[in-house]
Coordinates of N, CA and C in Angstrom, one line a residue:
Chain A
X12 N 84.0 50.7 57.4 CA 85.1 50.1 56.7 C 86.2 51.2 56.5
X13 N 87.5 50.8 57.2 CA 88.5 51.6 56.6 C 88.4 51.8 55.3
X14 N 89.3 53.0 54.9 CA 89.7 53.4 53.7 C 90.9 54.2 53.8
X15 N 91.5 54.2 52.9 CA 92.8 55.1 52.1 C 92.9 55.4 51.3
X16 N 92.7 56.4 50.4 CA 92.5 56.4 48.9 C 93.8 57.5 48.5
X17 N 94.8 56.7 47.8 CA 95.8 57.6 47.2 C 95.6 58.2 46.0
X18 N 95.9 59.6 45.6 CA 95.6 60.3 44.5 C 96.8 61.0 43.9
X19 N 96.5 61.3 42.5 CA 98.0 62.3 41.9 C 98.4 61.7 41.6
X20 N 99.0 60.5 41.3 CA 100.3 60.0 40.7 C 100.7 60.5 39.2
X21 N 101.4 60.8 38.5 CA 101.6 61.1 37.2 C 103.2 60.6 36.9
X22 N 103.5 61.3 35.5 CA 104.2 61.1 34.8 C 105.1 62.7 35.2
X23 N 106.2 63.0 35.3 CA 106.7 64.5 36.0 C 108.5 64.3 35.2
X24 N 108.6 65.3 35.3 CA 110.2 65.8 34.8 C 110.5 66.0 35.6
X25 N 112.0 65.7 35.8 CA 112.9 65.7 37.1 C 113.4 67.1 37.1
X26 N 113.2 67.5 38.3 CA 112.9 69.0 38.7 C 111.9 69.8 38.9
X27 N 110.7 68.8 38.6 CA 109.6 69.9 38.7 C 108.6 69.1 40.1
X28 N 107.4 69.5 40.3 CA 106.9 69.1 41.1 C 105.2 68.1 41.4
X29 N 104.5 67.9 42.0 CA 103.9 66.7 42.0 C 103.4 66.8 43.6
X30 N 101.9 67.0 43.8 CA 101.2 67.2 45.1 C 100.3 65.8 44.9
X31 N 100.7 64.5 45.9 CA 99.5 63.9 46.3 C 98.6 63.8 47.1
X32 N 97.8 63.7 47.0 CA 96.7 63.6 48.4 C 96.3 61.9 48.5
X33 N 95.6 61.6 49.9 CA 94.7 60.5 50.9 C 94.0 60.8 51.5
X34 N 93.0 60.7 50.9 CA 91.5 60.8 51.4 C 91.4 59.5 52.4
X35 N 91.2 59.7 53.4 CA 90.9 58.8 54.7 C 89.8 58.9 55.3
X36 N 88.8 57.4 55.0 CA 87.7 57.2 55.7 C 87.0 56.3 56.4
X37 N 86.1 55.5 57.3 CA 86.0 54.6 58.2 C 87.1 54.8 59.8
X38 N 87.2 55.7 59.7 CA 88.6 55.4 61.3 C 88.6 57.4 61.6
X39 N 88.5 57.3 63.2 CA 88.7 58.9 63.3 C 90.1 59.0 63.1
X40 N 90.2 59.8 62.1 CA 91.8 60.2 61.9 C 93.0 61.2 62.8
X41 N 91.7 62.0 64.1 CA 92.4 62.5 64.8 C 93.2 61.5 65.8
X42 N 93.0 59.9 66.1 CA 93.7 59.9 66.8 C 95.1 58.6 66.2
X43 N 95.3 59.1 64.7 CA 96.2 58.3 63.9 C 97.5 59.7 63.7
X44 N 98.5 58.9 63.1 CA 99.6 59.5 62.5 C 98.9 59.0 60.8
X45 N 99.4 59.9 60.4 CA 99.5 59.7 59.2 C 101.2 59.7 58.3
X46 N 101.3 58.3 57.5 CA 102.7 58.1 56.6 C 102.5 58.1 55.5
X47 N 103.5 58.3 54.6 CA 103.8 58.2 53.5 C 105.3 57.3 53.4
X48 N 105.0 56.2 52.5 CA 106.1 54.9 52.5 C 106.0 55.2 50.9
X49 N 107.6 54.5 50.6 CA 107.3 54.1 48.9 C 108.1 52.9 48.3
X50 N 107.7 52.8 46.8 CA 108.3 51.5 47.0 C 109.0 51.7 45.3
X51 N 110.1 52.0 45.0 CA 110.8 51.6 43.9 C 110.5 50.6 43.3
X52 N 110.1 50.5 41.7 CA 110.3 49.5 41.0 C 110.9 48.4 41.5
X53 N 110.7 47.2 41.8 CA 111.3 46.1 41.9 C 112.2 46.1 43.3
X54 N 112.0 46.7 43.7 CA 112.6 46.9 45.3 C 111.9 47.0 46.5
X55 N 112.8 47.4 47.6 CA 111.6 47.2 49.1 C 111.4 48.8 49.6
X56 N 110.6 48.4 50.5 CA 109.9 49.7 51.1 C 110.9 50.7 52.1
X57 N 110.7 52.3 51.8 CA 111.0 53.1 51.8 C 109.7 53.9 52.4
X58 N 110.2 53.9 54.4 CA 109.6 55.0 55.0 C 109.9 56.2 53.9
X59 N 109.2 57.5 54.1 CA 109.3 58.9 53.6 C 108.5 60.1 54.4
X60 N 107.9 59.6 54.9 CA 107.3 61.2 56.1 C 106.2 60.6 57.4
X61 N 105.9 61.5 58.0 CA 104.9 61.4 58.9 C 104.2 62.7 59.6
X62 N 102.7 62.7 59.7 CA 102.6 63.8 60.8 C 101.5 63.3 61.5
X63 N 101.3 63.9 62.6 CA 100.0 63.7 63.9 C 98.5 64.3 63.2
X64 N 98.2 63.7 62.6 CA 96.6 64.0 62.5 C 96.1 65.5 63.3
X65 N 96.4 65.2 64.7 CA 95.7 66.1 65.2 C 96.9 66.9 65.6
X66 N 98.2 66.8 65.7 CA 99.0 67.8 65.9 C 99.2 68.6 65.1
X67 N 99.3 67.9 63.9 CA 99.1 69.2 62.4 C 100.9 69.3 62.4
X68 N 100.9 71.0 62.0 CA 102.6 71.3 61.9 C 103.1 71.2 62.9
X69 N 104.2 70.6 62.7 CA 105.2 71.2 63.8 C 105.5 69.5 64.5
X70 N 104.8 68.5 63.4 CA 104.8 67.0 64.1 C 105.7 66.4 63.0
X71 N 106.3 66.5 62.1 CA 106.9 66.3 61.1 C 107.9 65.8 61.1
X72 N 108.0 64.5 60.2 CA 109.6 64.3 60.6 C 109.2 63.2 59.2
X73 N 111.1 63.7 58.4 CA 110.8 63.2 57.1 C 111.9 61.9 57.0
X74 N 112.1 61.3 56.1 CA 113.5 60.5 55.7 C 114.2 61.5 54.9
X75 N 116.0 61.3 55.1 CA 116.8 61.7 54.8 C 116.9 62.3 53.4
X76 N 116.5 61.4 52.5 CA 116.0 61.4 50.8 C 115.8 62.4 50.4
X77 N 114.4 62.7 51.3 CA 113.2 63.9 50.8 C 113.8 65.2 51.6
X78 N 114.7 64.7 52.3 CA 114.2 66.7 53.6 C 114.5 67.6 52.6
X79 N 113.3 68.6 52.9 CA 113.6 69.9 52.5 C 113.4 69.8 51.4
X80 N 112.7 68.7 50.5 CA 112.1 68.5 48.9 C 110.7 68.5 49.3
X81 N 110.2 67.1 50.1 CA 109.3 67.1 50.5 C 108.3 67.3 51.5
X82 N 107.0 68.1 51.4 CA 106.4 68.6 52.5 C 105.0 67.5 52.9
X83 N 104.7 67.2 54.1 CA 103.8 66.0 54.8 C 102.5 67.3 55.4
X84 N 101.9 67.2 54.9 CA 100.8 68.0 55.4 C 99.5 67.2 55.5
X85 N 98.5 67.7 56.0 CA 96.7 67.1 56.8 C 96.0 68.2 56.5
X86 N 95.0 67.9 56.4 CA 93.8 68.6 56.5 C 92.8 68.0 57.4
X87 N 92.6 68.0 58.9 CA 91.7 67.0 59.3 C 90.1 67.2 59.0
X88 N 90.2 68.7 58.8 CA 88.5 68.8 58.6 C 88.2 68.0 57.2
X89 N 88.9 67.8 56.4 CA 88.4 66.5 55.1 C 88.9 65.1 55.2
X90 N 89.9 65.0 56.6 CA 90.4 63.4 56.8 C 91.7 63.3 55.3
X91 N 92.1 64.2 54.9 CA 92.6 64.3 54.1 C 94.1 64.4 54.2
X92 N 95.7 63.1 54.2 CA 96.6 63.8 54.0 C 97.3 64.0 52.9
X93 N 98.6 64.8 52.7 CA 99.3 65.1 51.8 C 100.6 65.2 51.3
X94 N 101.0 65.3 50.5 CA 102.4 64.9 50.3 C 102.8 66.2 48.8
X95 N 103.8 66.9 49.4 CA 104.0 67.9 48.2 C 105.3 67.7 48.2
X96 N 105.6 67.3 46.9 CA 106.9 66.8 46.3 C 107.5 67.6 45.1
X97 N 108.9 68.8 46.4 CA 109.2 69.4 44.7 C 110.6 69.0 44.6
X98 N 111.1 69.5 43.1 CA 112.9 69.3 42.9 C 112.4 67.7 42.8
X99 N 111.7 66.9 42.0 CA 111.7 65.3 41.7 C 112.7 65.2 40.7
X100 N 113.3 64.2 41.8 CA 114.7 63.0 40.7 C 114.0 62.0 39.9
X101 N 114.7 61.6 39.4 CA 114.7 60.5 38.4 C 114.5 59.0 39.9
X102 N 115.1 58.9 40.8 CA 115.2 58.4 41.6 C 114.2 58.4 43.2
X103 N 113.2 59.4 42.6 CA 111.8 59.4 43.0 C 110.7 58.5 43.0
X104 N 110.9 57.9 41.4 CA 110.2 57.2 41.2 C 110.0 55.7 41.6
X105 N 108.4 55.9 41.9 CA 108.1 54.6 42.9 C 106.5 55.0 43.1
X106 N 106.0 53.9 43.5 CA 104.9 53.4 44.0 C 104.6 54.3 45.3
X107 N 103.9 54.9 45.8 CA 103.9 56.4 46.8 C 102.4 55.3 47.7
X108 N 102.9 55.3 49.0 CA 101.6 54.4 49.8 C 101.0 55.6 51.2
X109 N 100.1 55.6 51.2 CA 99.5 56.3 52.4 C 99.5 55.4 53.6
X110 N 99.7 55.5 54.7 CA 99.7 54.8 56.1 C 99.2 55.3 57.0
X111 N 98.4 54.9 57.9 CA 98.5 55.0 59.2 C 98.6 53.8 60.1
X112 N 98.7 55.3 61.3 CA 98.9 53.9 62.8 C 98.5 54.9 64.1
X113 N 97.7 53.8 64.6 CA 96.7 54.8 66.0 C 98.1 55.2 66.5
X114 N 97.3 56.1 67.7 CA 98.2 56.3 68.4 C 98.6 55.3 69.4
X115 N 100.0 55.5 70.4 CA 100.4 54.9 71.4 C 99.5 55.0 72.1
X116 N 99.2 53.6 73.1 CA 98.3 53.6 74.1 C 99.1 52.9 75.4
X117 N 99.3 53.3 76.4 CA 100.1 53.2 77.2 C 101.5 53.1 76.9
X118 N 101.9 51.9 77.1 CA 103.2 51.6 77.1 C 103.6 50.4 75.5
X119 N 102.4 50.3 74.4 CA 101.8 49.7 73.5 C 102.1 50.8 71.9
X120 N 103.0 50.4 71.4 CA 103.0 51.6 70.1 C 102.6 50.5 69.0
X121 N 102.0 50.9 67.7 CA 101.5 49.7 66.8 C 102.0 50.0 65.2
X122 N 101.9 48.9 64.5 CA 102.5 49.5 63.2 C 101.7 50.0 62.3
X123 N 101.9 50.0 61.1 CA 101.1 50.5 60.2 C 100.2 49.8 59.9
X124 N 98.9 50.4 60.6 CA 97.5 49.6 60.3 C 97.1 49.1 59.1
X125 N 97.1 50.9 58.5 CA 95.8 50.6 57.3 C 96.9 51.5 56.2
X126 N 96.7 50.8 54.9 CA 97.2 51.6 53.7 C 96.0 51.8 52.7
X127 N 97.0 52.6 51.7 CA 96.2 53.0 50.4 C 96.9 51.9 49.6
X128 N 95.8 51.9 48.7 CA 96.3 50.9 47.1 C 97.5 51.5 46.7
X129 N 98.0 52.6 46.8 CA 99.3 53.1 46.1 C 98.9 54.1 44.9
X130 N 99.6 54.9 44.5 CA 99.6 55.7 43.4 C 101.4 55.7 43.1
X131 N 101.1 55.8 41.6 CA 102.6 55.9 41.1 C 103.3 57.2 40.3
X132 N 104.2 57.2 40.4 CA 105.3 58.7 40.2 C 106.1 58.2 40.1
X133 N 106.5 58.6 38.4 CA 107.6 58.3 37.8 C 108.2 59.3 37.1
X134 N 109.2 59.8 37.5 CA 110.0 61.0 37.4 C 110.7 60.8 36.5
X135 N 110.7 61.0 35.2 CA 111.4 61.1 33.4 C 111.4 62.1 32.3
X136 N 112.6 62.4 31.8 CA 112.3 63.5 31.1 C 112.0 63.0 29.6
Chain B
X30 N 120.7 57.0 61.7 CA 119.8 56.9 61.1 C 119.9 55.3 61.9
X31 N 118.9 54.4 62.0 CA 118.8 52.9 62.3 C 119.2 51.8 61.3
X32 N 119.9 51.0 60.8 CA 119.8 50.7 60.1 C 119.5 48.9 60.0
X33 N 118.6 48.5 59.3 CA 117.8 46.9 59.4 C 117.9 46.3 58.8
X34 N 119.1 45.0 58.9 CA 119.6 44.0 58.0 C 118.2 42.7 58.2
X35 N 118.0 42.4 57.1 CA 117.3 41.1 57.4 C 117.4 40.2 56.5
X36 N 117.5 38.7 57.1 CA 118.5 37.2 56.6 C 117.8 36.1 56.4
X37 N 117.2 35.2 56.0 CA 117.9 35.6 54.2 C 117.3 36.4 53.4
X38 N 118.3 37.0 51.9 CA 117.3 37.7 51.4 C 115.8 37.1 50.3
X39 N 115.9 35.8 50.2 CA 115.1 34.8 49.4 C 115.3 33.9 50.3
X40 N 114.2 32.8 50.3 CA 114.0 31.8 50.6 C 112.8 30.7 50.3
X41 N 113.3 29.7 49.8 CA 112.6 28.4 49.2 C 112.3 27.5 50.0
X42 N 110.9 27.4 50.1 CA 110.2 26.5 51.4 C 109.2 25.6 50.7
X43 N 108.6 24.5 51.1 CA 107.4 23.8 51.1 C 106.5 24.5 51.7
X44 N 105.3 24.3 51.2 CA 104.0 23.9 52.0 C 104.0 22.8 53.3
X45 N 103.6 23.7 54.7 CA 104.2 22.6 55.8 C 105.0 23.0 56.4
X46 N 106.5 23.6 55.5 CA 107.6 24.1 56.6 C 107.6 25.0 57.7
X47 N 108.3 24.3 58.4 CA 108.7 25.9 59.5 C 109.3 26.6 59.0
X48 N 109.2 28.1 58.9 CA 110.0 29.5 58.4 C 110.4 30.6 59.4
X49 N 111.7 31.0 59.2 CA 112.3 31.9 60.2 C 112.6 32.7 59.3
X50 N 112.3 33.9 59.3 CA 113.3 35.1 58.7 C 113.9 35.9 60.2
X51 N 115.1 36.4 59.7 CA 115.7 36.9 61.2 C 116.0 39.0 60.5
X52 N 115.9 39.5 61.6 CA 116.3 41.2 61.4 C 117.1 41.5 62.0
X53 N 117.8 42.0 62.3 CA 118.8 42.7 62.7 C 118.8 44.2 62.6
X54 N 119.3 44.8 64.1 CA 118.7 46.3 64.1 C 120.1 47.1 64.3
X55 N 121.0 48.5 63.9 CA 122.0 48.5 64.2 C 122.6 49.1 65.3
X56 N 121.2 48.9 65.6 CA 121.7 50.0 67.7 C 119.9 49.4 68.2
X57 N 120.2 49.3 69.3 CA 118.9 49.1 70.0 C 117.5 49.5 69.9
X58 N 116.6 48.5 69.6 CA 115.4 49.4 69.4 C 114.0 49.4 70.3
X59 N 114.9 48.4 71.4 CA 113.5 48.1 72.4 C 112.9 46.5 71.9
X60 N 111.8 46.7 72.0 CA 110.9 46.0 71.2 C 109.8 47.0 70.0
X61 N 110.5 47.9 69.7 CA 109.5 49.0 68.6 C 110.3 48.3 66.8
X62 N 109.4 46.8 67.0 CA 109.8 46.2 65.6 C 108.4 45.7 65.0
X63 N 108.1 45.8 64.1 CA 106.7 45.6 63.4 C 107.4 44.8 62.2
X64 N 106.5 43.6 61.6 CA 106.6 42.8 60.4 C 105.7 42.8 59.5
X65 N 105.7 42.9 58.1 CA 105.0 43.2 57.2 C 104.9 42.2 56.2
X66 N 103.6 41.6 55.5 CA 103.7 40.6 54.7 C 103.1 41.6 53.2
X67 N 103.9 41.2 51.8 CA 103.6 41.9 50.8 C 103.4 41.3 49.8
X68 N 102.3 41.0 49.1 CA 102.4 40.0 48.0 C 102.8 41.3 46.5
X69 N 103.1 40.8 45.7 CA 102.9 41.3 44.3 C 101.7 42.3 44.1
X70 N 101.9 43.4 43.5 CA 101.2 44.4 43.3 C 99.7 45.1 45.0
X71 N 99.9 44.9 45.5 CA 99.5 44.6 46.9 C 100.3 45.8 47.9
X72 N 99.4 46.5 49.1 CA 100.4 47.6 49.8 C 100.5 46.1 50.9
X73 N 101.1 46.9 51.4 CA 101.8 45.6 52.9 C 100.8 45.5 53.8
X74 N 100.9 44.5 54.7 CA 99.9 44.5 55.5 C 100.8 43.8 56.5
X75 N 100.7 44.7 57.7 CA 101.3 44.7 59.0 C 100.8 43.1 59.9
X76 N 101.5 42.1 60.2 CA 101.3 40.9 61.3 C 101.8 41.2 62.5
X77 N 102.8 41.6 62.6 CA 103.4 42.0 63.9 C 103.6 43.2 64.3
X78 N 103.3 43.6 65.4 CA 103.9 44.9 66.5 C 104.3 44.8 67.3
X79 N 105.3 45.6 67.9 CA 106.0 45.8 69.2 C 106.9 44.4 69.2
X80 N 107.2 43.7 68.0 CA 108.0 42.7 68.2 C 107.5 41.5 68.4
X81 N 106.3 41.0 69.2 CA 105.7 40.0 69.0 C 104.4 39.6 69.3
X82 N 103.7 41.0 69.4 CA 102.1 40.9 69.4 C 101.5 40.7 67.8
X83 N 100.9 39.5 67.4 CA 99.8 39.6 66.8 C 98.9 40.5 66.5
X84 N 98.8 40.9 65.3 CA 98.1 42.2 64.6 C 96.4 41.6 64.5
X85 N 95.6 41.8 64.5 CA 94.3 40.9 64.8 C 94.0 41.0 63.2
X86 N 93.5 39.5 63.5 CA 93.2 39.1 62.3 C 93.9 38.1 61.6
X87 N 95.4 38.2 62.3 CA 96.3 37.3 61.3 C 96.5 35.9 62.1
X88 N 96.9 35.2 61.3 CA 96.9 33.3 61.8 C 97.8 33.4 62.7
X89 N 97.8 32.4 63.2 CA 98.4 32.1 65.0 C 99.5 31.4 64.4
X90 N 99.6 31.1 63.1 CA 100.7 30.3 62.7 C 102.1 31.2 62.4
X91 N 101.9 32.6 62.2 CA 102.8 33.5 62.4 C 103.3 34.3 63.7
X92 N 104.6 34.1 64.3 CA 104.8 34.5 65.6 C 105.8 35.7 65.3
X93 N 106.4 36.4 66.7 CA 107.2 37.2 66.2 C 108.8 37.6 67.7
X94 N 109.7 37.5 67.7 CA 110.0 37.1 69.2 C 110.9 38.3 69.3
X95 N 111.6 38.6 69.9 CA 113.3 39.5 69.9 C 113.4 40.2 71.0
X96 N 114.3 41.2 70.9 CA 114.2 42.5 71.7 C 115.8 43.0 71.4
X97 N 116.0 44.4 71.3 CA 117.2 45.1 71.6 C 117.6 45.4 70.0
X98 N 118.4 44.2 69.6 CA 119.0 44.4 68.3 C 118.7 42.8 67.1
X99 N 118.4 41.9 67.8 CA 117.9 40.7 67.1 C 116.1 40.3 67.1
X100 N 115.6 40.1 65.9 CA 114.6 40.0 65.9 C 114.2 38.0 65.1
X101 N 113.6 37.9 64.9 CA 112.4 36.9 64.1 C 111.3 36.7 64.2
X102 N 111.1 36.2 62.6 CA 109.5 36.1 62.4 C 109.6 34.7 62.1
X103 N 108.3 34.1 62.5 CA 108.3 32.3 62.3 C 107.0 32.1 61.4
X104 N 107.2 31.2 61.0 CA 105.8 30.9 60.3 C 106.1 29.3 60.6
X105 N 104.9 28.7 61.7 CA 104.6 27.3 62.2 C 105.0 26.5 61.0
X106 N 103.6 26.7 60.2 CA 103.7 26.2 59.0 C 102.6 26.3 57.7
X107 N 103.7 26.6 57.5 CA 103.9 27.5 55.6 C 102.5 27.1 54.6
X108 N 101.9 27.9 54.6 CA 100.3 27.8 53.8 C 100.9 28.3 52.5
X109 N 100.1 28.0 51.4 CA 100.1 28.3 50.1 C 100.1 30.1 50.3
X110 N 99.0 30.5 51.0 CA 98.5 31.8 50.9 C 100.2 33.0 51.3
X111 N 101.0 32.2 52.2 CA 102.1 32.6 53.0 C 103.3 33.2 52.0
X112 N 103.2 32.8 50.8 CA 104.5 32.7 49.6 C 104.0 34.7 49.6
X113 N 105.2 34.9 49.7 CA 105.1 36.6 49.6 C 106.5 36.9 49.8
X114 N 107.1 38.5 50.3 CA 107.9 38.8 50.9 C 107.5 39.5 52.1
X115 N 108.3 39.5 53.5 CA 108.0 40.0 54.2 C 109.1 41.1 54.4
X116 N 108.8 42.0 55.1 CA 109.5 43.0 55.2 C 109.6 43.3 57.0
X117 N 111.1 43.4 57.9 CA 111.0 43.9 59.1 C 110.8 45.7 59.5
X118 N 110.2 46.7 60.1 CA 110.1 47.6 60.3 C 110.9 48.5 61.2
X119 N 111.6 49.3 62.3 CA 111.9 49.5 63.2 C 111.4 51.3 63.5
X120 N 110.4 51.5 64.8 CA 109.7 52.4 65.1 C 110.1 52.9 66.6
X121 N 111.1 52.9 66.6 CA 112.0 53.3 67.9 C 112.0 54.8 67.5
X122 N 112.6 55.2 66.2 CA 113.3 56.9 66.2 C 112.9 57.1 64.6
X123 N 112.6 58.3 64.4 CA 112.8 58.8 63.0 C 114.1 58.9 62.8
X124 N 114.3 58.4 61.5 CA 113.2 58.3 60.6 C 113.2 56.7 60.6
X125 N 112.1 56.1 60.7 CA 111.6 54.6 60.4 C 112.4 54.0 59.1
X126 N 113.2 53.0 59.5 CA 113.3 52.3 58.8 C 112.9 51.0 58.3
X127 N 112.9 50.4 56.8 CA 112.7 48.7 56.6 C 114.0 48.4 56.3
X128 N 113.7 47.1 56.6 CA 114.5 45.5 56.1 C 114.6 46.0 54.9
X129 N 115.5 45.2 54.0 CA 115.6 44.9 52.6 C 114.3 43.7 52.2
X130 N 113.6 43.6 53.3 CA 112.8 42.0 52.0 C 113.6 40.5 52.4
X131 N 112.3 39.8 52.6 CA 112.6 38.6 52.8 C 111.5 37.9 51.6
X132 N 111.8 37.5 50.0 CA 110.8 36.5 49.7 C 111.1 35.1 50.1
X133 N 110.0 34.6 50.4 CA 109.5 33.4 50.6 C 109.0 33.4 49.0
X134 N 109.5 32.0 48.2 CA 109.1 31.5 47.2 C 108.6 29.6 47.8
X135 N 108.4 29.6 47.1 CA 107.5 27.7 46.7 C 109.0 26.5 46.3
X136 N 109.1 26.2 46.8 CA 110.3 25.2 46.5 C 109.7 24.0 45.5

């Protein structure tokens, strides 16, 4: 049975920082991307990062929002990804979802399979 | 950046109705469009990929058609379970964008 399990969420002051992790289990994670989406209070969904499971660094590619605040990192030997979030706005806060999606298979790309329940971060001073 | 209008942003249906929500993409995206259904406190869960393949698992009463810059999603007809918002996706280029939200409410 798939799993996602999102971790970390807290309460944080704008400007400071905030590491979550997703423990991923049921599915080999080497051949998934791993996302990070989020979801504002009362509002719709908001891509925020991605990397290749098995490509590790250097697969990265963030939304506009976060670059250069936020870092998308894996651990494959624990199936584990992550999300390090520093400089948090007031305008951070939201609902933080883990994603994946296998890889492309031929000419066939797929959406986001499997999520996490969500963890929340709310940025207030 | 891509950017994905989708019409209407609410909509009031019966149990029984046909439903369209439509997306709009602001430059071409192929067919790299995925649809997402969301209920209340709930992460999303993907029905469509690549524009109009069926995600396994989900009812035959939801379809998904387009290509290029116009998209829709249909619902045959409209089950109790169906009342959500759905959201369009576009996976052509980073960074991925969504729709604003389509709820479907209960008329």
């Amino acid at each position: 049975q798939v799993q996602l399990v999102e971790s970390g969420g807290a309460v944080v002051q704008p400007g400071r920082s905030l590491s979550l992790s997703c423990a991923a289990s049921g599915f080999t994670s080497s051949s998934y991307s791993g996302h990070w989406v989020r979801q504002a209070p009362g509002k719709g969904l908001e891509w925020v990062a991605v990397i290749s499971f098995s490509a590790g660094s250097g697969s990265e590619h963030y939304a506009d929002s976060v670059k250069g605040r936020f870092t998308i990192s894996t651990d494959i030997s624990r199936n584990t990804l992550y999300l390090q979030m520093n400089s948090l706005r007031d305008e951070d806060t939201a609902v933080y979802y883990c994603a994946s999606r296998r890889q492309c298979s031929g000419d066939t790309c797929y959406g986001l399979e499997y999520w996490g329940q969500g963890t929340l971060v709310t940025v207030s001073s | 950046d891509i950017q994905m209008t989708q019409s209407p942003p609410t909509l009031s249906a019966s149990v029984g109705d046909r439903v369209t929500i439509t997306c709009r993409a602001s430059q071409s995206i192929s067919s790299w469009l995925a649809w997402y259904q969301q209920k209340p406190g709930k992460a999303p869960k993907v029905l469509i990929y690549k524009a109009s393949t069926l995600e396994s698992g989900v009812p035959s009463r939801f379809s998904g058609s387009g290509s290029g810059t116009e998209f829709t999603l249909t619902i045959s007809s409209l089950q109790p379970d169906d009342f959500a918002t759905y959201y369009c996706q576009q996976y052509k280029s980073y960074p991925w964008t969504f729709g604003q939200g389509t709820k479907v409410e209960i008329k």
